[in-house]
One Martini backbone bead per residue (centre of mass of N, CA, C, O) as a GRO file, in nm:
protein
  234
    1UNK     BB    1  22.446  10.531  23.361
    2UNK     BB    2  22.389  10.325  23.120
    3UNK     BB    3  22.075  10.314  22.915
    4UNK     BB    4  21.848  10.010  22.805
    5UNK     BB    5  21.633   9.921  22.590
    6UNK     BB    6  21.401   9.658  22.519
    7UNK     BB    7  21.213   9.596  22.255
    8UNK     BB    8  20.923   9.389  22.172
    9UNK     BB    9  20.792   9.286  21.866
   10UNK     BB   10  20.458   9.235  21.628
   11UNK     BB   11  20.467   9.291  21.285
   12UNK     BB   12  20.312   9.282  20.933
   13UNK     BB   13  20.400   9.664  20.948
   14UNK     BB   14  20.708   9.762  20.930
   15UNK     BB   15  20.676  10.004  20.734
   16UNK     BB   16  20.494  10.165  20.915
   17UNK     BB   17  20.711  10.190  21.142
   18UNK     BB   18  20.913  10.289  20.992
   19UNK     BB   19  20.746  10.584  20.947
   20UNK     BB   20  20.736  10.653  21.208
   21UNK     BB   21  20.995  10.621  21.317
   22UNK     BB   22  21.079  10.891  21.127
   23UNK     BB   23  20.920  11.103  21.254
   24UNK     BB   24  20.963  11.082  21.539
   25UNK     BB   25  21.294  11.179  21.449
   26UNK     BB   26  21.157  11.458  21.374
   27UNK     BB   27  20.998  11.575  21.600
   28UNK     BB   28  21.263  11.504  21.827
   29UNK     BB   29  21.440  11.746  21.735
   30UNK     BB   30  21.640  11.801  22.049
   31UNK     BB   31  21.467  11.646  22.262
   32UNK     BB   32  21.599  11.406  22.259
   33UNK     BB   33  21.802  11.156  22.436
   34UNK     BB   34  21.826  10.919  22.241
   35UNK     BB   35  22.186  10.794  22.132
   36UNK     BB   36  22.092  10.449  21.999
   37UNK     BB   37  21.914  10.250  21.752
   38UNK     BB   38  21.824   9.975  21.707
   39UNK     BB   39  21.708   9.684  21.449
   40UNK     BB   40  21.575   9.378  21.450
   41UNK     BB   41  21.532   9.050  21.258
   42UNK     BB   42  21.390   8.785  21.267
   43UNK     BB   43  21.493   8.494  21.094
   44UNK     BB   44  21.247   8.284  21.175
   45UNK     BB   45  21.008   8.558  21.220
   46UNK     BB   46  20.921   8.798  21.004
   47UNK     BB   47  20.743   8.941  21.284
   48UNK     BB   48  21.023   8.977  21.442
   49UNK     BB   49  21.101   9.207  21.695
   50UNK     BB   50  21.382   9.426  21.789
   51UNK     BB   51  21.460   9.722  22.001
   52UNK     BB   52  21.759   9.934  22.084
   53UNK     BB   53  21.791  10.193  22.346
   54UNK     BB   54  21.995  10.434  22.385
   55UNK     BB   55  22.110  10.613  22.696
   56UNK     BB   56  22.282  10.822  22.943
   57UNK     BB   57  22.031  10.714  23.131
   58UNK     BB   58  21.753  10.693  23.287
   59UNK     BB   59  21.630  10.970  23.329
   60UNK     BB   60  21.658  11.026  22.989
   61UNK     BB   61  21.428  10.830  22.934
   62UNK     BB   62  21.181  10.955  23.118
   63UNK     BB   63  21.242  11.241  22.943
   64UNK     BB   64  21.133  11.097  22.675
   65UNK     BB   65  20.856  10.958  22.752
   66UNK     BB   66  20.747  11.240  22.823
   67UNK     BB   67  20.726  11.288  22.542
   68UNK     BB   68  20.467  11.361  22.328
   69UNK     BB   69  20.573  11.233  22.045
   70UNK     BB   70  20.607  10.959  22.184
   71UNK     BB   71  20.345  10.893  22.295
   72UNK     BB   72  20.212  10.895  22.031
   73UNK     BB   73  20.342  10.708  21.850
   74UNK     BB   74  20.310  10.451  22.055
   75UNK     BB   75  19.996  10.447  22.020
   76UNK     BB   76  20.047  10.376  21.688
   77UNK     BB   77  20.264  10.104  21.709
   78UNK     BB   78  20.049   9.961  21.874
   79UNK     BB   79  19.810   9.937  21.644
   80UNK     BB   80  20.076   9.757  21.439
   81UNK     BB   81  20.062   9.539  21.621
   82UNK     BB   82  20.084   9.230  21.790
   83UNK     BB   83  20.044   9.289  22.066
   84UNK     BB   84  20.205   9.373  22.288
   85UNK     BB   85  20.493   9.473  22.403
   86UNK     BB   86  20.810   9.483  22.504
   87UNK     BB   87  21.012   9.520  22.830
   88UNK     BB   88  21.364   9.614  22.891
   89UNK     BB   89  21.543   9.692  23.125
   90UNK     BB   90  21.866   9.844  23.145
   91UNK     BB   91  22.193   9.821  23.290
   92UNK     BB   92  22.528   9.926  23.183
   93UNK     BB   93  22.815   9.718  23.269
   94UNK     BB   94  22.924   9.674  22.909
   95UNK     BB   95  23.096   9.869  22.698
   96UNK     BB   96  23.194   9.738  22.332
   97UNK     BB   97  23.365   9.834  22.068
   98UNK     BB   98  23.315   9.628  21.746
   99UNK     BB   99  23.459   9.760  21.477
  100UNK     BB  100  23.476   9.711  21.144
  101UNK     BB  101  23.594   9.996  21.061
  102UNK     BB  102  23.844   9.944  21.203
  103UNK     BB  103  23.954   9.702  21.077
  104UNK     BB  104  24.005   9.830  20.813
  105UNK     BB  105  24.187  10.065  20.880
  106UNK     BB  106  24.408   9.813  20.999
  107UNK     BB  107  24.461   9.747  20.725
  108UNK     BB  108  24.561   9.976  20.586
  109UNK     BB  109  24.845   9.980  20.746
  110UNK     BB  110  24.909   9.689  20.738
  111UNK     BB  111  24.863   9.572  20.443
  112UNK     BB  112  24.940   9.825  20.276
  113UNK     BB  113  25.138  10.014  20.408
  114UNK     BB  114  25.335   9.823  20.478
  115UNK     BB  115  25.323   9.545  20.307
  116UNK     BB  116  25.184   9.668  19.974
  117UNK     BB  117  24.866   9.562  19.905
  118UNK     BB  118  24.720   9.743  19.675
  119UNK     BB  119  24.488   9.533  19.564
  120UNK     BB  120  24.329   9.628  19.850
  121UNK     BB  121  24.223   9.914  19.770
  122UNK     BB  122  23.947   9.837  19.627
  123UNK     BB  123  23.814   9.742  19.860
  124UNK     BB  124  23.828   9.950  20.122
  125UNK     BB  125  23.754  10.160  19.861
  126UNK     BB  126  23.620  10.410  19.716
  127UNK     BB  127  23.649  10.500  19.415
  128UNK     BB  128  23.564  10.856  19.535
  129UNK     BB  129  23.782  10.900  19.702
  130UNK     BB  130  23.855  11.154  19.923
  131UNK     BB  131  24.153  11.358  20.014
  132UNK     BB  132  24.342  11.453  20.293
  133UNK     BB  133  24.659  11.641  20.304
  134UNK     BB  134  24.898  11.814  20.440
  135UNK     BB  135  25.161  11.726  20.233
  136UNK     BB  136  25.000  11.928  20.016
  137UNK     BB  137  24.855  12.131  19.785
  138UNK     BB  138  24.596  11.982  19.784
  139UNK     BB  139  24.318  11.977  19.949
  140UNK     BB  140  24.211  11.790  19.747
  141UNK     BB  141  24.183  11.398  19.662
  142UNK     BB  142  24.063  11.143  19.410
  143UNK     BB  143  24.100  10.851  19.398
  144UNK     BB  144  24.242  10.518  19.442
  145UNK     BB  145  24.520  10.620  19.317
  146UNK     BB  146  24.632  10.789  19.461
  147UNK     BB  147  24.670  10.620  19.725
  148UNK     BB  148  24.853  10.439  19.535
  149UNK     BB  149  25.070  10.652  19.515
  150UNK     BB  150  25.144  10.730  19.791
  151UNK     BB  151  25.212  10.470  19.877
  152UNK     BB  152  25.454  10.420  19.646
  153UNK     BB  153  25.611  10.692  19.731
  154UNK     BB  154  25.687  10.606  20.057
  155UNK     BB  155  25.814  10.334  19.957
  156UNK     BB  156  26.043  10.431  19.789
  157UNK     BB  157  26.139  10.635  20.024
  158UNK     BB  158  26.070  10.394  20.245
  159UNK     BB  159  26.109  10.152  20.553
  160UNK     BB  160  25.829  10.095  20.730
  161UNK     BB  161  25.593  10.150  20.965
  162UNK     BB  162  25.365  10.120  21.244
  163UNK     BB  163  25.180  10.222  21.556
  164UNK     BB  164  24.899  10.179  21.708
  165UNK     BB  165  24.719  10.320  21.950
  166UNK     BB  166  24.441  10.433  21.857
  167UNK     BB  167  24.110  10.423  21.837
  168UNK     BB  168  23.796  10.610  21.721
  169UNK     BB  169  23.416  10.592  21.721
  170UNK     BB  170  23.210  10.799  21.513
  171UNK     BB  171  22.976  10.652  21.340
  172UNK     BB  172  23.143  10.687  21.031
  173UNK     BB  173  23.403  10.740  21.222
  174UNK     BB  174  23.785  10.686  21.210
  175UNK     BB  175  24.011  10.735  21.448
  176UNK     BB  176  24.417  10.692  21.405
  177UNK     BB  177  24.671  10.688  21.630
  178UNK     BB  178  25.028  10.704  21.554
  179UNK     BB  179  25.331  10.547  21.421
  180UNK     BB  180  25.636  10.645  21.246
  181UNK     BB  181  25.897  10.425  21.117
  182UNK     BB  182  26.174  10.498  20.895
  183UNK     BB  183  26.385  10.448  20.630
  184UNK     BB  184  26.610  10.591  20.430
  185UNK     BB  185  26.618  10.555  20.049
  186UNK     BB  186  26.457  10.784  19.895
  187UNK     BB  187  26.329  11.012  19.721
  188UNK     BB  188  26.200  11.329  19.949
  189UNK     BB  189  26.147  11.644  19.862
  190UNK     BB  190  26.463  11.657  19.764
  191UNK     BB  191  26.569  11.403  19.928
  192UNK     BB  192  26.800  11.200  19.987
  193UNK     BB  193  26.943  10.917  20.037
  194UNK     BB  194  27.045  10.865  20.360
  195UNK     BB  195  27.005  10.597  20.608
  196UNK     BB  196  26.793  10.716  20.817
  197UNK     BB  197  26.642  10.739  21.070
  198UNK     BB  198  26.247  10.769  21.117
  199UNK     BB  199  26.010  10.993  21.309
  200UNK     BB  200  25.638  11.001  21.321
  201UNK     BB  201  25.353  11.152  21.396
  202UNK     BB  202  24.933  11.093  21.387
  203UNK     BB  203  24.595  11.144  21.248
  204UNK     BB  204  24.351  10.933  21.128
  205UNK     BB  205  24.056  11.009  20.916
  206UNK     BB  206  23.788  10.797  20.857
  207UNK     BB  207  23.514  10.751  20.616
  208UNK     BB  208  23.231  10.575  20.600
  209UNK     BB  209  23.093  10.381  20.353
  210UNK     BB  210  22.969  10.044  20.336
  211UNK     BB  211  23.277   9.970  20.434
  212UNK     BB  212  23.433  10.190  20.330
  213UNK     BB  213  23.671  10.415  20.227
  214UNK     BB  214  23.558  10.779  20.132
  215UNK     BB  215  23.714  10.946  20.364
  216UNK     BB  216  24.062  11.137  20.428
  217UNK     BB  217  24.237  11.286  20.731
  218UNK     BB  218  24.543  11.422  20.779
  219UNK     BB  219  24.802  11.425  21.020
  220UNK     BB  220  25.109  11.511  21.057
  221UNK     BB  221  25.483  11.552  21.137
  222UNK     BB  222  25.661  11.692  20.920
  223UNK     BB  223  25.848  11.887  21.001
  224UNK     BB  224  25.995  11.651  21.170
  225UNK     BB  225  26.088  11.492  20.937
  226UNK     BB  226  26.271  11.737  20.776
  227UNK     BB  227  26.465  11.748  20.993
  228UNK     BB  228  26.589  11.528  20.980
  229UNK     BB  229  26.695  11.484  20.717
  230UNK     BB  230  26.867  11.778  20.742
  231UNK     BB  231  26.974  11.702  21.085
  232UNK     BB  232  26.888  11.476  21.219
  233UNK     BB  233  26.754  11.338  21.520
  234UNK     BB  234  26.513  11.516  21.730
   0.00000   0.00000   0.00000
């Protein structure tokens, strides 16, 4: 069962924690168990802290707390605190992500890409987005601009929708496995309007900074795509 910990503590010298905490985490690389830590700052009282740490288990936060680099920190953590911290174990009945990233990545498919909404490409994106895509020529491509052109160019050639069927959020990536169906209208590498009915499935991943999204690797049943073009339904 997954394990956290709450620290709750005060103290006017965060910067000092916080450097401290930093050392931590470089002197117990490879050793530490604990697999993620938040902090926050009591908007009330300036003084106010409280930190989130998560554990694979109670066991693992047991052999992280007997690590000598935790030890010594803690030592010096609490020398820079106004009083003793406090500590609240918790055993985790219920966790789930509600990823503000996921929802960016849900707008690009429904706003964006199905939709039409291009000038959302600005707000979504960073400046610098670099792109991989299966069915181009080029590894990597930069820019807003692709992303524009690239949607305008699917709707061009297609009348189409998504369908998500789920996302998964590790870090700053999210991947979303979807299904892809739309109606050929326009010219698409070479294959005339058909109006033939087509579907393909895919899995992308967006990397984001800052709330946008930086970088985006496509992966999507091309080939599947083009034997319907050529040869009807598969």
């Amino acid at each position: 069962m997954t394990f956290a910990q709450i620290i709750d503590y005060r103290t006017r010298r965060y910067d000092d924690v916080n450097r401290l905490m930093d050392e931590w985490v470089a002197r117990t690389e490879g050793k530490r168990t604990a697999t993620h830590s938040l902090v926050g700052k009591d908007r009330a009282r300036d003084d106010h802290y409280v930190e989130i740490v998560e554990f694979p288990s109670y066991e693992d936060a047991m052999r992280n707390s007997e690590l000598p680099e935790t030890d010594r920190i803690f030592a010096e953590m609490v020398a820079l605190c106004d009083g003793a911290p406090s500590f609240t174990d918790l055993d985790v009945v219920r966790d789930e992500q509600l990823s503000l990233n996921k929802a960016t990545a849900r707008r690009f498919f429904d706003e964006v890409a199905r939709d039409g909404n291009l000038a959302l490409i600005d707000e979504l994106f960073t400046e610098d987005h670099r792109d991989h895509d299966m069915g181009k020529d080029e590894l990597e491509t930069v820019g807003r601009d692709v992303i524009r052109s690239d949607v305008e160019g699917w709707r061009e050639a297609f009348d189409f929708s998504f369908t998500l069927h789920s996302q998964l959020a590790d870090g700053d990536e999210v991947a979303t496995r979807w299904t892809w169906r739309g109606t050929h209208q326009g010219d698409f590498m070479g294959h005339q309007p058909t109006g033939q009915e087509v579907v393909m499935t895919g899995t992308t991943t967006f990397r984001f900074e800052g709330g946008k999204i930086a970088e985006g690797w496509w992966h999507f049943d091309l080939p599947r795509l083009i034997r319907q073009l050529e040869s009807g339904p598969v």
